[in-house]
Amino acid sequence: MNEIKNKFKTSIAGFQLHNYLFNASGPRCMTLEELIALGESRSSVILSKSCTLLPREGNPEPRYFDLPLGSINSMGLPNLGYKKYVEFAPLLRRYNKPYFVSVSGLSLADNITMISELSEVPEIDAFELNLSCPNVIGKPQIGYDFEQTKQVLDEVMKITKKPFGVKLPPYFDFVHFEEMAKILNKHNIAFVTCINSIGNGLFVDADTEKAVIKPKGGFGGLGGEYVKPTALANVKKFYELLRKDIAIIGVGGIASGMDAFEFLLCGASAVQIATAYQKEGTAVFARIEKEFIEFLEKKEYNSLSEAKGKLKIYE
Ligand code: YRO
């Protein structure tokens, strides 16, 4: 990829990015058409929907609902199966930006199979391993089970030379941040993406007296403005606790240039857009990029590093 000349460029996993924002794995990144639209947009990376070994239809609809301050979803991992994301890789090269594949196997064995094969594909640049997946029935999702996280990372490290990152669920307890950071620091990971949706919220429509989504009795992951303070806290904490060579990618409630700037202050090297991308489509990237650059210029910053991690706190 060409050298990028832009005072607000950034880099993740050794790849220079032409700007600080790209799509989150989630909305509008499942089909080839959607991935091409990301290629044509101002998203600085093309990131796929989390894939599984076999294609999945996902949960019955309604499974996503726009809320006044964000979104709720219980999509159930609809995706075309990992082989399609291999097939798409050469077709996405022409956009001259990195192509990352999100992997979310339903078991450790599935993750190993997918990552070994994806590692052989030259046009796939990195992985984002989604730790919000259940691995063993009856146990919490991997990211909330530190033993399982350790085991998965130990195994994945052995089978890929490509850079990989992990997508984390939100944490709410300082001991959990410390335990997770200790594990991550012992592994050769290139980036950490904070946060996945806040799990198992319930949105009630008082008029209809009904939950707004169908799967799981109405329970689903929250995104958007509801989750921004939690996302900022997770970015800030991991920025403090992780090795400096692990980049932090912020996600959760970014809908303006000012939101993106807040994540920069907390230590993010880049941010991803999920709910706002679902609501606005690919035009969201150019809009937020413009707002972000205008905001930085108004504050007379000349590079992202001048503000990165520089959040002030009371003495
Ligand atoms: O339902 C989803 O596909 C979904 N939604 C999210 O907000 N985050 C996710 O990581 C996923 C996929 C993983 C899982 C929640 C279905 C286990």
CSV table of C-alpha atoms and ligand atoms in Angstrom, one decimal:
chain,number,residue,atom,x,y,z
A,1,MET,CA,0.0,0.0,0.0
A,2,ASN,CA,1.2,3.5,-0.8
A,3,GLU,CA,2.8,5.8,1.7
A,4,ILE,CA,0.1,8.1,3.1
A,5,LYS,CA,0.8,11.8,3.3
A,6,ASN,CA,-1.8,13.3,5.7
A,7,LYS,CA,-1.0,14.9,9.0
A,8,PHE,CA,-3.8,13.0,10.7
A,9,LYS,CA,-2.9,9.6,9.5
A,10,THR,CA,-2.6,6.7,11.9
A,11,SER,CA,-1.4,3.1,11.9
A,12,ILE,CA,-2.8,-0.2,13.2
A,13,ALA,CA,-0.9,-3.5,13.1
A,14,GLY,CA,1.8,-1.9,10.9
A,15,PHE,CA,-0.7,-0.7,8.3
A,16,GLN,CA,-0.8,3.0,7.6
A,17,LEU,CA,-4.4,4.2,7.5
A,18,HIS,CA,-5.5,7.3,5.6
A,19,ASN,CA,-7.7,8.4,8.4
A,20,TYR,CA,-8.7,7.6,12.0
A,21,LEU,CA,-12.0,5.9,11.3
A,22,PHE,CA,-13.4,2.7,9.8
A,23,ASN,CA,-16.4,0.4,10.1
A,24,ALA,CA,-17.0,-1.8,13.1
A,25,SER,CA,-17.6,-5.5,12.4
A,26,GLY,CA,-21.4,-5.6,12.6
A,27,PRO,CA,-23.6,-3.5,10.4
A,28,ARG,CA,-23.4,-3.5,6.6
A,29,CYS,CA,-20.2,-5.5,6.2
A,30,MET,CA,-21.5,-9.0,5.4
A,31,THR,CA,-22.0,-9.1,1.6
A,32,LEU,CA,-19.5,-8.4,-1.2
A,33,GLU,CA,-21.6,-5.5,-2.2
A,34,GLU,CA,-21.4,-4.0,1.3
A,35,LEU,CA,-17.6,-4.6,1.5
A,36,ILE,CA,-17.2,-2.9,-1.9
A,37,ALA,CA,-19.2,0.1,-0.6
A,38,LEU,CA,-16.8,0.3,2.3
A,39,GLY,CA,-13.9,0.1,-0.2
A,40,GLU,CA,-15.4,3.1,-2.0
A,41,SER,CA,-16.1,5.1,1.1
A,42,ARG,CA,-13.8,7.0,3.5
A,43,SER,CA,-13.6,4.1,5.9
A,44,SER,CA,-9.8,3.5,6.2
A,45,VAL,CA,-10.1,-0.2,6.6
A,46,ILE,CA,-12.5,-2.8,5.2
A,47,LEU,CA,-13.6,-5.0,8.1
A,48,SER,CA,-15.9,-7.9,7.6
A,49,LYS,CA,-18.8,-9.1,9.7
A,50,SER,CA,-17.7,-11.8,12.1
A,51,CYS,CA,-17.5,-15.1,10.3
A,52,THR,CA,-18.2,-18.7,11.3
A,53,LEU,CA,-17.2,-22.0,9.7
A,54,LEU,CA,-20.5,-22.3,7.9
A,55,PRO,CA,-22.9,-19.7,6.6
A,56,ARG,CA,-25.6,-18.5,9.0
A,57,GLU,CA,-29.0,-16.9,8.5
A,58,GLY,CA,-28.9,-15.4,12.0
A,59,ASN,CA,-31.9,-14.9,14.2
A,60,PRO,CA,-35.5,-14.2,13.2
A,61,GLU,CA,-36.6,-10.5,12.6
A,62,PRO,CA,-37.0,-8.0,14.0
A,63,ARG,CA,-33.5,-8.5,15.3
A,64,TYR,CA,-32.2,-4.9,15.1
A,65,PHE,CA,-34.0,-1.8,16.3
A,66,ASP,CA,-33.0,1.9,16.1
A,67,LEU,CA,-33.4,3.5,19.5
A,68,PRO,CA,-33.6,7.2,20.4
A,69,LEU,CA,-30.1,7.1,21.7
A,70,GLY,CA,-28.6,4.2,19.9
A,71,SER,CA,-29.6,0.6,19.0
A,72,ILE,CA,-30.4,-2.8,20.2
A,73,ASN,CA,-29.5,-6.0,18.3
A,74,SER,CA,-29.6,-9.7,18.5
A,75,MET,CA,-28.6,-10.6,15.0
A,76,GLY,CA,-27.3,-14.0,15.9
A,77,LEU,CA,-24.1,-13.8,13.7
A,78,PRO,CA,-25.6,-13.8,10.2
A,79,ASN,CA,-22.7,-14.2,7.8
A,80,LEU,CA,-21.7,-16.0,4.6
A,81,GLY,CA,-19.3,-18.4,6.1
A,82,TYR,CA,-15.5,-17.8,6.2
A,83,LYS,CA,-14.8,-19.2,2.7
A,84,LYS,CA,-16.7,-16.3,1.2
A,85,TYR,CA,-14.5,-13.8,3.0
A,86,VAL,CA,-11.5,-15.6,1.5
A,87,GLU,CA,-13.0,-15.4,-2.0
A,88,PHE,CA,-13.7,-11.7,-1.6
A,89,ALA,CA,-10.2,-10.8,-0.5
A,90,PRO,CA,-8.6,-10.3,-4.0
A,91,LEU,CA,-11.6,-8.3,-5.2
A,92,LEU,CA,-11.1,-5.8,-2.4
A,93,ARG,CA,-7.4,-5.1,-3.1
A,94,ARG,CA,-8.1,-2.4,-5.6
A,95,TYR,CA,-9.3,0.0,-2.9
A,96,ASN,CA,-5.8,0.3,-1.6
A,97,LYS,CA,-6.7,-0.1,2.0
A,98,PRO,CA,-6.3,-3.0,4.5
A,99,TYR,CA,-8.9,-5.8,4.6
A,100,PHE,CA,-9.4,-7.2,8.1
A,101,VAL,CA,-11.5,-10.3,8.7
A,102,SER,CA,-13.5,-10.6,11.9
A,103,VAL,CA,-13.5,-14.2,13.1
A,104,SER,CA,-16.1,-15.6,15.6
A,105,GLY,CA,-16.0,-19.3,15.7
A,106,LEU,CA,-18.5,-21.2,17.7
A,107,SER,CA,-15.7,-23.3,19.2
A,108,LEU,CA,-11.9,-23.2,19.6
A,109,ALA,CA,-11.6,-25.9,16.9
A,110,ASP,CA,-13.6,-23.7,14.5
A,111,ASN,CA,-11.5,-20.7,15.3
A,112,ILE,CA,-8.3,-22.7,14.6
A,113,THR,CA,-9.6,-24.0,11.3
A,114,MET,CA,-10.7,-20.6,10.1
A,115,ILE,CA,-7.6,-18.7,11.2
A,116,SER,CA,-5.2,-21.3,9.8
A,117,GLU,CA,-6.9,-21.0,6.4
A,118,LEU,CA,-7.3,-17.3,6.4
A,119,SER,CA,-3.6,-17.0,7.3
A,120,GLU,CA,-2.7,-18.4,3.9
A,121,VAL,CA,-4.6,-15.7,2.0
A,122,PRO,CA,-2.2,-12.9,0.9
A,123,GLU,CA,-4.9,-10.3,0.5
A,124,ILE,CA,-6.2,-10.6,4.1
A,125,ASP,CA,-4.2,-8.2,6.2
A,126,ALA,CA,-5.2,-9.0,9.7
A,127,PHE,CA,-7.8,-10.7,11.9
A,128,GLU,CA,-10.0,-9.3,14.6
A,129,LEU,CA,-11.0,-12.2,16.9
A,130,ASN,CA,-14.4,-11.6,18.4
A,131,LEU,CA,-14.2,-12.8,22.1
A,132,SER,CA,-18.0,-12.2,22.6
A,133,CYS,CA,-18.8,-15.6,21.3
A,134,PRO,CA,-19.9,-18.5,23.5
A,135,ASN,CA,-17.4,-21.3,23.2
A,136,VAL,CA,-18.7,-23.8,25.7
A,137,ILE,CA,-22.4,-24.0,26.4
A,138,GLY,CA,-23.2,-23.1,29.9
A,139,LYS,CA,-20.1,-20.9,30.3
A,140,PRO,CA,-20.0,-17.1,29.8
A,141,GLN,CA,-18.8,-15.7,26.5
A,142,ILE,CA,-15.0,-16.1,26.0
A,143,GLY,CA,-14.2,-12.5,27.0
A,144,TYR,CA,-15.9,-12.9,30.3
A,145,ASP,CA,-14.0,-16.1,31.1
A,146,PHE,CA,-10.3,-15.4,31.6
A,147,GLU,CA,-9.2,-19.1,31.5
A,148,GLN,CA,-10.9,-19.6,28.1
A,149,THR,CA,-9.4,-16.3,26.8
A,150,LYS,CA,-5.9,-17.5,27.7
A,151,GLN,CA,-6.5,-20.8,26.1
A,152,VAL,CA,-7.9,-19.3,22.9
A,153,LEU,CA,-5.0,-16.8,22.6
A,154,ASP,CA,-2.4,-19.5,23.3
A,155,GLU,CA,-3.7,-21.6,20.5
A,156,VAL,CA,-4.3,-18.8,17.9
A,157,MET,CA,-0.8,-17.5,18.4
A,158,LYS,CA,0.7,-20.8,17.3
A,159,ILE,CA,-1.1,-20.9,14.0
A,160,THR,CA,-0.8,-17.4,12.4
A,161,LYS,CA,2.0,-15.1,11.4
A,162,LYS,CA,-0.5,-12.4,10.4
A,163,PRO,CA,-1.2,-9.6,12.8
A,164,PHE,CA,-4.3,-10.2,14.9
A,165,GLY,CA,-6.4,-8.2,17.4
A,166,VAL,CA,-9.1,-9.0,19.8
A,167,LYS,CA,-12.6,-7.5,20.1
A,168,LEU,CA,-13.5,-7.2,23.7
A,169,PRO,CA,-16.8,-7.0,25.5
A,170,PRO,CA,-17.1,-4.1,28.0
A,171,TYR,CA,-15.8,-4.5,31.5
A,172,PHE,CA,-17.1,-2.8,34.6
A,173,ASP,CA,-14.8,-3.8,37.3
A,174,PHE,CA,-11.1,-2.7,37.8
A,175,VAL,CA,-10.1,-6.3,38.7
A,176,HIS,CA,-11.5,-7.6,35.5
A,177,PHE,CA,-9.6,-4.9,33.5
A,178,GLU,CA,-6.4,-5.9,35.2
A,179,GLU,CA,-6.9,-9.6,34.7
A,180,MET,CA,-7.6,-9.2,31.0
A,181,ALA,CA,-4.7,-6.8,30.5
A,182,LYS,CA,-2.3,-9.3,32.1
A,183,ILE,CA,-3.4,-12.0,29.7
A,184,LEU,CA,-3.3,-9.7,26.6
A,185,ASN,CA,0.2,-8.4,27.5
A,186,LYS,CA,1.5,-12.0,27.4
A,187,HIS,CA,0.4,-12.5,23.9
A,188,ASN,CA,1.6,-11.2,20.6
A,189,ILE,CA,-1.4,-9.2,19.7
A,190,ALA,CA,-1.4,-6.1,17.5
A,191,PHE,CA,-4.5,-4.4,18.6
A,192,VAL,CA,-7.5,-4.5,21.0
A,193,THR,CA,-10.9,-3.2,20.0
A,194,CYS,CA,-13.1,-1.9,22.8
A,195,ILE,CA,-16.1,-2.3,23.1
A,196,ASN,CA,-18.6,-4.8,21.7
A,197,SER,CA,-22.2,-3.9,22.4
A,198,ILE,CA,-23.3,-3.8,26.1
A,199,GLY,CA,-24.9,-7.2,26.4
A,200,ASN,CA,-28.4,-8.2,27.1
A,201,GLY,CA,-30.2,-4.9,27.4
A,202,LEU,CA,-34.0,-4.8,27.1
A,203,PHE,CA,-35.9,-2.0,25.4
A,204,VAL,CA,-39.6,-1.7,26.2
A,205,ASP,CA,-42.1,0.0,24.0
A,206,ALA,CA,-44.7,1.3,26.5
A,207,ASP,CA,-47.4,1.9,23.8
A,208,THR,CA,-47.4,-1.6,22.5
A,209,GLU,CA,-46.2,-3.1,25.9
A,210,LYS,CA,-43.8,-5.2,23.9
A,211,ALA,CA,-40.0,-5.7,23.6
A,212,VAL,CA,-38.7,-4.2,20.4
A,213,ILE,CA,-36.8,-7.2,19.1
A,214,LYS,CA,-37.9,-10.8,18.7
A,215,PRO,CA,-34.9,-13.1,19.6
A,216,LYS,CA,-34.0,-14.0,23.2
A,217,GLY,CA,-37.2,-12.6,24.7
A,218,GLY,CA,-36.2,-9.1,23.6
A,219,PHE,CA,-32.8,-9.1,25.1
A,220,GLY,CA,-30.0,-7.7,22.9
A,221,GLY,CA,-26.7,-5.8,22.7
A,222,LEU,CA,-26.9,-2.0,23.2
A,223,GLY,CA,-24.9,0.4,21.0
A,224,GLY,CA,-24.8,4.1,20.3
A,225,GLU,CA,-25.0,7.0,22.7
A,226,TYR,CA,-26.1,4.7,25.6
A,227,VAL,CA,-22.7,3.0,25.6
A,228,LYS,CA,-20.2,5.8,24.9
A,229,PRO,CA,-19.1,6.5,28.5
A,230,THR,CA,-18.5,2.7,29.0
A,231,ALA,CA,-16.6,2.5,25.8
A,232,LEU,CA,-14.4,5.5,26.7
A,233,ALA,CA,-13.7,4.0,30.1
A,234,ASN,CA,-12.6,0.7,28.5
A,235,VAL,CA,-10.3,2.5,26.0
A,236,LYS,CA,-8.8,4.6,28.8
A,237,LYS,CA,-8.2,1.7,31.1
A,238,PHE,CA,-6.7,-0.6,28.5
A,239,TYR,CA,-4.5,2.3,27.3
A,240,GLU,CA,-3.1,2.5,30.8
A,241,LEU,CA,-2.7,-1.2,31.3
A,242,LEU,CA,-1.5,-2.6,28.0
A,243,ARG,CA,1.9,-2.7,26.4
A,244,LYS,CA,2.5,0.4,24.4
A,245,ASP,CA,2.9,-1.6,21.1
A,246,ILE,CA,-0.7,-2.8,21.4
A,247,ALA,CA,-2.9,-0.3,19.6
A,248,ILE,CA,-6.4,0.5,21.0
A,249,ILE,CA,-9.3,0.8,18.7
A,250,GLY,CA,-12.3,2.6,20.2
A,251,VAL,CA,-15.9,1.8,19.3
A,252,GLY,CA,-19.1,2.6,21.0
A,253,GLY,CA,-21.3,5.6,20.4
A,254,ILE,CA,-19.2,7.6,17.9
A,255,ALA,CA,-21.5,9.7,15.8
A,256,SER,CA,-19.5,13.0,15.5
A,257,GLY,CA,-16.0,14.3,15.1
A,258,MET,CA,-16.1,15.4,18.7
A,259,ASP,CA,-17.0,11.9,19.8
A,260,ALA,CA,-14.0,10.6,17.8
A,261,PHE,CA,-11.8,13.2,19.5
A,262,GLU,CA,-12.9,12.0,23.0
A,263,PHE,CA,-11.7,8.5,22.2
A,264,LEU,CA,-8.3,10.0,21.0
A,265,LEU,CA,-7.9,11.7,24.4
A,266,CYS,CA,-8.5,8.3,26.1
A,267,GLY,CA,-5.8,6.7,24.0
A,268,ALA,CA,-7.4,5.3,20.8
A,269,SER,CA,-5.2,4.9,17.7
A,270,ALA,CA,-8.3,4.6,15.6
A,271,VAL,CA,-12.1,4.3,16.0
A,272,GLN,CA,-14.8,2.2,14.5
A,273,ILE,CA,-18.4,3.2,13.7
A,274,ALA,CA,-21.3,0.8,14.2
A,275,THR,CA,-24.7,2.2,15.1
A,276,ALA,CA,-24.1,5.5,13.2
A,277,TYR,CA,-23.0,3.6,10.1
A,278,GLN,CA,-26.1,1.4,10.4
A,279,LYS,CA,-28.3,4.5,10.6
A,280,GLU,CA,-26.5,6.7,7.9
A,281,GLY,CA,-24.7,4.3,5.5
A,282,THR,CA,-21.3,4.9,4.1
A,283,ALA,CA,-21.6,8.7,4.0
A,284,VAL,CA,-21.1,8.6,7.8
A,285,PHE,CA,-17.3,8.1,7.3
A,286,ALA,CA,-16.7,11.3,5.3
A,287,ARG,CA,-19.0,13.3,7.6
A,288,ILE,CA,-17.3,12.3,10.8
A,289,GLU,CA,-13.8,12.5,9.2
A,290,LYS,CA,-14.5,16.1,8.2
A,291,GLU,CA,-15.9,17.0,11.6
A,292,PHE,CA,-12.9,15.4,13.3
A,293,ILE,CA,-10.3,17.2,11.2
A,294,GLU,CA,-12.1,20.5,11.6
A,295,PHE,CA,-12.2,20.0,15.4
A,296,LEU,CA,-8.5,19.1,15.5
A,297,GLU,CA,-7.6,22.1,13.3
A,298,LYS,CA,-9.7,24.5,15.5
A,299,LYS,CA,-7.7,23.3,18.5
A,300,GLU,CA,-4.5,23.7,16.4
A,301,TYR,CA,-3.3,20.1,16.6
A,302,ASN,CA,-0.9,19.0,14.0
A,303,SER,CA,-0.9,15.3,14.6
A,304,LEU,CA,-3.0,12.7,16.4
A,305,SER,CA,-0.1,11.9,18.7
A,306,GLU,CA,-0.2,15.4,20.3
A,307,ALA,CA,-3.7,14.6,21.8
A,308,LYS,CA,-3.6,10.8,22.0
A,309,GLY,CA,-4.0,9.6,25.6
A,310,LYS,CA,-3.8,13.1,26.9
A,311,LEU,CA,-7.1,13.2,28.9
A,312,LYS,CA,-6.8,15.5,31.8
A,313,ILE,CA,-8.1,14.4,35.2
A,314,TYR,CA,-8.6,16.3,38.5
A,315,GLU,CA,-5.5,16.3,40.7
B,1,YRO,O1,-25.8,-10.7,17.2
B,1,YRO,C1,-24.7,-10.6,16.6
B,1,YRO,O2,-24.4,-11.0,15.5
B,1,YRO,C2,-23.7,-9.8,17.4
B,1,YRO,N1,-24.1,-8.6,17.8
B,1,YRO,C3,-23.3,-7.8,18.5
B,1,YRO,O3,-23.7,-6.7,19.0
B,1,YRO,N2,-22.0,-8.2,18.8
B,1,YRO,C4,-21.6,-9.4,18.4
B,1,YRO,O4,-20.4,-9.7,18.7
B,1,YRO,C5,-22.4,-10.2,17.6
B,1,YRO,C6,-21.9,-11.6,17.2
B,1,YRO,C7,-21.7,-12.6,18.3
B,1,YRO,C8,-22.8,-13.1,19.1
B,1,YRO,C9,-23.4,-12.0,20.0
B,1,YRO,C10,-24.0,-13.6,18.2
B,1,YRO,C11,-22.4,-14.2,20.0
